[in-house]
CSV table of C-alpha atoms in Angstrom, one decimal:
chain,number,residue,atom,x,y,z
A,1,MET,CA,0.0,0.0,0.0
A,2,PHE,CA,2.7,2.5,0.9
A,3,VAL,CA,4.5,1.8,-2.4
A,4,LEU,CA,1.4,3.0,-4.2
A,5,GLN,CA,1.4,6.1,-1.9
A,6,LEU,CA,5.0,6.8,-2.8
A,7,GLY,CA,4.1,6.5,-6.5
A,8,LEU,CA,1.3,9.0,-6.1
A,9,ILE,CA,3.6,11.4,-4.3
A,10,GLY,CA,6.1,11.2,-7.2
A,11,LEU,CA,3.3,11.7,-9.7
A,12,CYS,CA,1.9,14.8,-7.9
A,13,ILE,CA,5.4,16.4,-7.8
A,14,ALA,CA,5.9,15.6,-11.5
A,15,LEU,CA,2.5,17.2,-12.3
A,16,LEU,CA,4.0,20.6,-11.5
A,17,PRO,CA,6.6,20.7,-14.2
A,18,LEU,CA,4.3,18.8,-16.6
A,19,SER,CA,1.6,21.5,-16.1
A,20,TYR,CA,4.2,24.2,-16.6
A,21,VAL,CA,5.2,22.6,-20.0
A,22,TRP,CA,1.6,22.2,-21.0
A,23,VAL,CA,0.5,25.8,-20.3
A,24,LYS,CA,3.6,27.5,-21.5
A,25,ALA,CA,3.4,29.0,-25.0
A,26,ASP,CA,6.1,27.2,-26.9
A,27,ASP,CA,6.3,25.7,-30.3
A,28,ASN,CA,8.0,22.6,-29.1
A,29,LYS,CA,6.7,21.3,-25.8
A,30,PHE,CA,8.8,18.1,-26.1
A,31,ARG,CA,12.0,20.1,-26.2
A,32,LYS,CA,10.9,22.2,-23.2
A,33,LEU,CA,10.0,19.0,-21.3
A,34,VAL,CA,13.4,17.5,-22.0
A,35,TRP,CA,15.3,20.7,-21.0
A,36,LEU,CA,13.2,21.0,-17.8
A,37,THR,CA,13.9,17.4,-16.9
A,38,THR,CA,17.6,18.0,-17.5
A,39,PHE,CA,17.5,21.0,-15.2
A,40,LEU,CA,15.6,19.1,-12.5
A,41,THR,CA,18.0,16.2,-12.8
A,42,LEU,CA,20.9,18.5,-12.1
A,43,ASP,CA,19.0,19.8,-9.1
A,44,LEU,CA,18.4,16.2,-7.9
A,45,ILE,CA,22.1,15.4,-8.2
A,46,MET,CA,22.9,18.5,-6.1
A,47,PHE,CA,20.3,17.5,-3.6
A,48,GLY,CA,21.7,14.0,-3.5
A,49,GLY,CA,25.1,15.5,-2.7
A,50,PHE,CA,23.4,17.5,0.1
A,51,THR,CA,21.8,14.3,1.4
A,52,ARG,CA,25.2,12.6,1.4
A,53,LEU,CA,27.1,15.5,3.0
A,54,THR,CA,24.5,15.9,5.8
A,55,ASP,CA,24.9,12.1,6.5
A,56,SER,CA,21.2,11.7,5.7
A,57,GLY,CA,21.6,8.6,3.5
A,58,LEU,CA,20.4,6.3,6.2
A,59,GLY,CA,17.9,8.7,7.6
A,60,CYS,CA,15.4,6.1,6.6
A,61,PRO,CA,17.2,2.8,6.9
A,62,ASP,CA,14.9,0.9,4.6
A,63,TRP,CA,13.8,1.3,1.0
A,64,PRO,CA,11.8,2.6,-0.8
A,65,GLY,CA,9.8,3.9,2.1
A,66,CYS,CA,10.6,5.0,5.6
A,67,TYR,CA,10.1,2.3,8.2
A,68,GLY,CA,7.6,0.7,5.9
A,69,THR,CA,5.6,3.9,5.4
A,70,SER,CA,5.4,6.5,2.7
A,71,SER,CA,6.7,9.5,4.8
A,72,PRO,CA,8.6,10.3,7.9
A,73,PHE,CA,5.4,11.9,9.3
A,74,ILE,CA,3.8,8.5,9.5
A,75,ALA,CA,7.0,6.9,10.8
A,76,HIS,CA,7.5,9.6,13.4
A,77,ALA,CA,7.4,7.2,16.3
A,78,GLN,CA,9.9,4.7,14.9
A,79,ILE,CA,12.3,7.6,13.9
A,80,ALA,CA,12.0,9.1,17.4
A,81,ALA,CA,12.7,5.7,19.0
A,82,ALA,CA,15.8,5.1,16.8
A,83,HIS,CA,17.1,8.6,17.5
A,84,GLN,CA,16.6,8.2,21.2
A,85,ALA,CA,18.4,4.9,21.2
A,86,MET,CA,21.4,6.4,19.3
A,87,PRO,CA,21.3,10.3,19.4
A,88,SER,CA,24.5,10.5,17.3
A,89,GLY,CA,23.4,7.9,14.9
A,90,PRO,CA,22.2,8.2,11.3
A,91,VAL,CA,18.5,8.5,12.1
A,92,SER,CA,16.7,11.7,13.0
A,93,LEU,CA,13.6,13.3,11.8
A,94,VAL,CA,15.4,16.0,9.8
A,95,LYS,CA,17.7,13.4,8.2
A,96,ALA,CA,14.7,11.2,7.4
A,97,TRP,CA,12.9,14.1,5.7
A,98,ILE,CA,16.0,14.9,3.7
A,99,GLU,CA,16.4,11.3,2.5
A,100,MET,CA,12.7,10.9,1.6
A,101,LEU,CA,12.6,14.2,-0.2
A,102,HIS,CA,15.5,13.0,-2.3
A,103,ARG,CA,13.5,9.8,-3.1
A,104,TYR,CA,10.3,11.8,-3.9
A,105,PHE,CA,12.1,14.0,-6.3
A,106,ALA,CA,13.8,11.0,-7.9
A,107,MET,CA,10.4,9.4,-8.5
A,108,ALA,CA,9.1,12.6,-10.0
A,109,ILE,CA,12.1,12.6,-12.5
A,110,GLY,CA,11.1,9.1,-13.4
A,111,VAL,CA,7.6,10.2,-14.2
A,112,LEU,CA,8.9,13.0,-16.4
A,113,ILE,CA,11.1,10.5,-18.3
A,114,ILE,CA,8.2,8.2,-18.7
A,115,ALA,CA,6.3,11.1,-20.2
A,116,GLN,CA,9.1,11.7,-22.6
A,117,ALA,CA,9.2,8.1,-23.7
A,118,ALA,CA,5.4,8.1,-24.2
A,119,ILE,CA,5.5,11.3,-26.3
A,120,ALA,CA,8.3,9.9,-28.4
A,121,TRP,CA,6.6,6.6,-29.1
A,122,THR,CA,3.3,8.4,-29.8
A,123,ALA,CA,5.0,10.6,-32.3
A,124,ARG,CA,6.6,7.6,-34.0
A,125,PHE,CA,3.2,5.8,-34.3
A,126,LYS,CA,1.6,9.0,-35.6
A,127,ARG,CA,4.5,9.6,-38.0
A,128,ARG,CA,5.2,13.0,-36.5
A,129,PRO,CA,9.0,12.8,-36.1
A,130,LEU,CA,10.9,14.4,-33.3
A,131,HIS,CA,14.3,14.0,-35.0
A,132,VAL,CA,15.2,11.6,-32.3
A,133,SER,CA,14.6,7.9,-32.0
A,134,PRO,CA,12.0,6.9,-29.3
A,135,TRP,CA,14.6,4.4,-28.2
A,136,TRP,CA,16.7,7.2,-26.8
A,137,PRO,CA,14.2,8.3,-24.1
A,138,THR,CA,13.4,4.6,-23.6
A,139,GLY,CA,17.0,3.9,-22.9
A,140,ILE,CA,17.1,6.9,-20.4
A,141,LEU,CA,14.1,5.3,-18.7
A,142,LEU,CA,16.0,2.0,-18.3
A,143,LEU,CA,18.9,4.0,-17.0
A,144,ILE,CA,16.9,5.6,-14.3
A,145,CYS,CA,15.6,2.2,-13.3
A,146,VAL,CA,19.1,1.0,-12.8
A,147,GLN,CA,19.9,4.2,-11.0
A,148,GLY,CA,17.0,3.5,-8.6
A,149,ALA,CA,18.3,0.0,-7.9
A,150,PHE,CA,21.7,1.5,-6.9
A,151,GLY,CA,19.8,4.0,-4.7
A,152,ALA,CA,18.2,1.1,-2.9
A,153,TRP,CA,21.5,-0.8,-2.5
A,154,THR,CA,23.1,2.4,-1.2
A,155,VAL,CA,20.7,2.2,1.7
A,156,THR,CA,20.5,-1.6,2.2
A,157,MET,CA,24.3,-2.0,1.9
A,158,LYS,CA,24.9,0.8,4.5
A,159,LEU,CA,26.6,3.4,2.3
A,160,GLN,CA,29.2,1.0,0.9
A,161,PRO,CA,31.6,3.4,-0.9
A,162,VAL,CA,31.7,1.6,-4.3
A,163,ILE,CA,27.9,1.5,-4.4
A,164,VAL,CA,27.5,5.1,-3.5
A,165,THR,CA,30.1,6.1,-6.0
A,166,LEU,CA,28.4,4.1,-8.8
A,167,HIS,CA,25.1,5.7,-7.7
A,168,LEU,CA,26.6,9.1,-8.3
A,169,LEU,CA,28.2,8.1,-11.6
A,170,LEU,CA,24.9,6.7,-12.9
A,171,GLY,CA,23.2,9.9,-11.9
A,172,LEU,CA,25.7,11.8,-13.9
A,173,ALA,CA,25.2,9.4,-16.8
A,174,LEU,CA,21.5,10.2,-16.6
A,175,LEU,CA,22.2,13.9,-16.7
A,176,GLY,CA,24.5,13.5,-19.6
A,177,ALA,CA,22.0,11.4,-21.6
A,178,LEU,CA,19.3,14.0,-20.9
A,179,GLY,CA,21.7,16.7,-21.9
A,180,TRP,CA,22.5,15.0,-25.2
A,181,LEU,CA,18.7,14.6,-25.9
A,182,ALA,CA,18.1,18.2,-25.0
A,183,ALA,CA,20.9,19.3,-27.3
A,184,ARG,CA,19.5,17.1,-30.1
A,185,GLN,CA,16.2,19.0,-29.8
A,186,THR,CA,17.9,22.4,-30.0
A,187,PRO,CA,18.9,23.9,-33.4
A,188,ILE,CA,22.6,24.7,-33.7
A,189,PRO,CA,23.1,28.4,-34.7
A,190,VAL,CA,25.9,27.8,-37.2
A,191,HIS,CA,27.0,24.7,-39.0
A,192,GLU,CA,30.8,24.6,-39.0
A,193,PRO,CA,32.2,21.4,-40.6
A,194,GLU,CA,35.8,22.3,-39.7
A,195,ALA,CA,34.9,21.8,-36.0
A,196,ALA,CA,34.5,18.0,-36.6
A,197,ARG,CA,38.2,17.3,-36.4
A,198,TRP,CA,38.1,18.2,-32.7
A,199,MET,CA,35.8,15.3,-31.9
A,200,PRO,CA,38.6,13.0,-30.6
A,201,ALA,CA,40.0,15.7,-28.4
A,202,ALA,CA,36.6,16.6,-27.0
A,203,LEU,CA,35.8,12.9,-26.2
A,204,PHE,CA,39.1,12.6,-24.5
A,205,GLY,CA,38.4,15.7,-22.4
A,206,LEU,CA,35.0,14.2,-21.4
A,207,ALA,CA,36.7,10.9,-20.5
A,208,LEU,CA,39.2,12.7,-18.3
A,209,LEU,CA,36.4,14.5,-16.5
A,210,ILE,CA,34.5,11.3,-15.9
A,211,VAL,CA,37.5,9.8,-14.3
A,212,GLN,CA,38.0,12.9,-12.1
A,213,ILE,CA,34.4,12.9,-11.0
A,214,ALA,CA,34.7,9.2,-10.1
A,215,LEU,CA,37.8,10.1,-8.0
A,216,GLY,CA,35.9,12.9,-6.4
A,217,GLY,CA,33.0,10.6,-5.6
A,218,TRP,CA,35.4,8.2,-4.0
A,219,VAL,CA,36.8,11.1,-1.9
A,220,SER,CA,33.4,12.1,-0.8
A,221,THR,CA,32.0,8.6,-0.1
A,222,ASN,CA,35.1,7.8,2.0
A,223,TYR,CA,35.0,11.1,3.8
A,224,ALA,CA,38.5,11.9,2.7
A,225,VAL,CA,38.0,15.6,1.9
A,226,LEU,CA,40.0,16.7,4.9
A,227,ALA,CA,42.7,14.0,4.7
A,228,CYS,CA,45.0,16.7,3.4
A,229,THR,CA,44.6,19.9,5.4
A,230,ASP,CA,46.7,22.3,3.4
A,231,PHE,CA,47.3,23.4,-0.2
A,232,PRO,CA,49.2,22.9,-2.5
A,233,LEU,CA,51.1,20.6,-0.1
A,234,CYS,CA,49.4,17.7,1.5
A,235,ASN,CA,50.0,17.7,5.2
A,236,GLY,CA,53.2,19.7,4.6
A,237,GLN,CA,54.6,17.3,1.9
A,238,TRP,CA,54.4,17.1,-1.8
A,239,VAL,CA,54.2,13.3,-1.6
A,240,PRO,CA,53.0,12.3,1.9
A,241,PRO,CA,52.8,8.7,3.2
A,242,MET,CA,50.0,6.9,1.4
A,243,ASN,CA,48.4,3.5,1.3
A,244,PHE,CA,46.9,3.0,-2.1
A,245,GLU,CA,46.1,-0.6,-1.6
A,246,HIS,CA,43.6,0.0,1.2
A,247,GLY,CA,42.5,3.4,-0.2
A,248,PHE,CA,41.5,2.0,-3.5
A,249,HIS,CA,40.2,-1.4,-2.4
A,250,LEU,CA,36.8,-1.2,-4.0
A,251,TRP,CA,34.7,-3.8,-2.3
A,252,ARG,CA,34.7,-2.9,1.4
A,253,ALA,CA,32.5,-1.4,4.1
A,254,LEU,CA,32.5,2.3,4.8
A,255,GLY,CA,35.5,3.3,7.0
A,256,MET,CA,37.0,-0.2,6.8
A,257,THR,CA,39.6,-2.0,4.8
A,258,GLY,CA,39.0,-5.1,2.7
A,259,ASP,CA,40.2,-7.2,5.7
A,260,GLY,CA,37.7,-5.6,8.0
A,261,ASP,CA,40.1,-3.3,9.9
A,262,VAL,CA,39.5,0.4,10.4
A,263,ILE,CA,40.9,2.3,7.4
A,264,SER,CA,44.1,4.2,8.0
A,265,GLN,CA,44.7,7.9,7.6
A,266,ASP,CA,47.4,7.0,5.0
A,267,ALA,CA,44.7,5.3,2.9
A,268,LEU,CA,42.4,8.4,3.1
A,269,VAL,CA,45.4,10.6,2.1
A,270,ALA,CA,46.0,8.4,-0.9
A,271,ILE,CA,42.4,8.9,-2.0
A,272,HIS,CA,42.5,12.7,-1.5
A,273,TRP,CA,46.0,13.1,-3.1
A,274,THR,CA,45.0,11.1,-6.2
A,275,HIS,CA,42.0,13.3,-6.8
A,276,ARG,CA,43.9,16.4,-6.2
A,277,THR,CA,46.8,15.4,-8.5
A,278,PHE,CA,44.6,14.2,-11.3
A,279,ALA,CA,42.7,17.5,-11.1
A,280,VAL,CA,45.8,19.2,-12.4
A,281,VAL,CA,45.8,17.1,-15.6
A,282,VAL,CA,42.1,17.6,-16.1
A,283,VAL,CA,42.3,21.4,-15.6
A,284,LEU,CA,45.2,21.9,-17.9
A,285,TYR,CA,43.7,19.8,-20.7
A,286,THR,CA,40.2,21.2,-20.4
A,287,LEU,CA,41.4,24.8,-20.3
A,288,TRP,CA,43.5,24.1,-23.5
A,289,LEU,CA,40.5,22.4,-25.2
A,290,ALA,CA,38.0,25.2,-24.3
A,291,PHE,CA,40.3,27.9,-25.5
A,292,ARG,CA,40.9,26.1,-28.8
A,293,LEU,CA,37.1,25.5,-29.3
A,294,ARG,CA,36.1,29.1,-28.6
A,295,ARG,CA,37.1,30.2,-32.1
A,296,PHE,CA,34.0,28.3,-33.4
A,297,GLU,CA,30.8,30.3,-33.2
A,298,SER,CA,28.6,27.3,-32.5
A,299,LEU,CA,30.9,26.1,-29.7
A,300,ARG,CA,31.8,29.5,-28.1
A,301,THR,CA,29.0,29.6,-25.5
A,302,PRO,CA,29.6,26.1,-24.0
A,303,ALA,CA,33.3,26.6,-24.2
A,304,ASN,CA,33.1,29.8,-22.3
A,305,GLY,CA,30.9,27.9,-19.8
A,306,VAL,CA,33.6,25.3,-19.4
A,307,LEU,CA,36.2,28.0,-18.7
A,308,LEU,CA,34.0,29.6,-16.1
A,309,LEU,CA,33.3,26.2,-14.4
A,310,ILE,CA,36.9,25.3,-14.3
A,311,VAL,CA,37.6,28.4,-12.2
A,312,VAL,CA,34.6,27.8,-10.0
A,313,GLN,CA,35.6,24.2,-9.4
A,314,PHE,CA,39.1,25.2,-8.4
A,315,LEU,CA,37.9,27.8,-6.0
A,316,THR,CA,35.3,25.6,-4.4
A,317,GLY,CA,37.7,22.7,-4.2
A,318,LEU,CA,40.3,24.9,-2.5
A,319,SER,CA,37.7,26.4,-0.2
A,320,ASN,CA,36.6,22.9,0.9
A,321,ILE,CA,40.2,22.4,2.2
A,322,VAL,CA,40.9,25.8,3.6
A,323,LEU,CA,37.5,26.3,5.2
A,324,GLN,CA,37.2,22.8,6.5
A,325,TRP,CA,34.5,21.5,4.2
A,326,PRO,CA,31.6,23.9,4.6
A,327,LEU,CA,28.3,22.4,3.5
A,328,PRO,CA,27.3,25.1,0.9
A,329,ILE,CA,30.6,25.0,-0.8
A,330,ALA,CA,30.8,21.3,-0.8
A,331,VAL,CA,27.4,21.1,-2.5
A,332,ALA,CA,28.4,23.8,-5.0
A,333,HIS,CA,31.5,21.7,-5.8
A,334,ASN,CA,29.4,18.7,-6.5
A,335,GLY,CA,27.0,20.8,-8.6
A,336,GLY,CA,29.8,22.4,-10.5
A,337,ALA,CA,31.2,19.0,-11.6
A,338,ALA,CA,27.7,18.0,-12.8
A,339,ILE,CA,27.3,21.3,-14.8
A,340,LEU,CA,30.8,20.9,-16.3
A,341,LEU,CA,30.0,17.4,-17.4
A,342,LEU,CA,26.8,18.7,-19.0
A,343,LEU,CA,28.7,21.4,-20.9
A,344,LEU,CA,31.2,18.9,-22.2
A,345,VAL,CA,28.5,16.6,-23.3
A,346,MET,CA,26.9,19.4,-25.2
A,347,LEU,CA,30.2,20.4,-26.7
A,348,ASN,CA,30.7,16.8,-27.9
A,349,PHE,CA,27.2,16.8,-29.4
A,350,ARG,CA,27.7,20.1,-31.3
A,351,ILE,CA,31.1,18.9,-32.6
A,352,SER,CA,29.5,15.6,-33.7
A,353,SER,CA,26.7,17.4,-35.4
A,354,SER,CA,29.2,19.6,-37.3
A,355,ARG,CA,30.3,16.7,-39.5
A,356,PRO,CA,29.1,16.8,-43.1
A,357,GLY,CA,25.6,15.5,-43.4
A,358,ARG,CA,24.9,15.6,-39.7
A,359,ALA,CA,23.3,19.1,-39.3
A,360,VAL,CA,20.6,19.1,-36.7
A,361,LEU,CA,17.2,20.4,-37.7
A,362,PRO,CA,14.7,22.0,-35.3
A,363,ALA,CA,12.5,19.4,-33.8
A,364,ARG,CA,8.8,19.5,-34.7
A,365,ASP,CA,6.3,19.9,-32.0
A,366,VAL,CA,4.2,17.0,-30.7
A,367,VAL,CA,1.8,18.7,-28.4
A,368,SER,CA,0.2,21.8,-29.8
A,369,ALA,CA,0.4,24.9,-27.8
């Protein structure tokens, strides 16, 4: 019964953006729906970071509900009892609401993606093309189902670092897929075939960023942000004592080694130092790439966005260390990485579309204004 209630909550939340798309005067409602879903997915990723950074991931220690109910309001007695038994533990009313709000919003995103798939298949059957295969939103729907499964395992496996990191990466994959679909629905201002030769370089930049985000997720899920307390040195040394074997042993419990011992500070330093060092490679390459791509009119706006986000990421990352990991800056750092990924995905799309014979046409509307 409570699962049905959860579904209704997600549907009610999704009706707000769906209503906005429906009543908005726009020639292409499908495009607006995709862009709005992309924006809300970015918000969800940032809220997921907030959930993790406030230690709210186990605010409701079961899944998909909260103590077998659809809301912390109904489970108030169980939450109060758990908090009283362990006041410094992971369960409190505030944390329970943070965790459940994250789940509600995730379900709403799922409803929006179902709507996209339904519109795309309806357009296919009615022979009203969207200039995108309906299998694309269908694939995104399957992706969010997998993402939901990892969300469940995040809770049931007690925040195991590799599961939490994969949950983050799948969320970013969802954002990237939606960003590609949104870009596919948006006309490119200028067709520049000479930009096509930059496709390998742009793909390599995207790959570097994905690795760096994975390393950042590993830092966050292992709570290794403050393993190095200064900058540019790490604990007063360029190469401090580190234990890579324990730090990068993937299948282990939070705060433990693969052998079941408490993870050492040297292992946490190895995690932090690797993320910090690889960031230098990513920053230098991405700056070079963005400056080179700015000369193309169709790529200038996203390239400028990449340059801006690189600066923001450096400042927020540095502030996390100097200011001892303040919550707003930590959330901003997570969000900046997601936006940077989205911009690089869109750069890759525009470069791909610049190849001869690959010009993107404006998508036709499906739902009349």
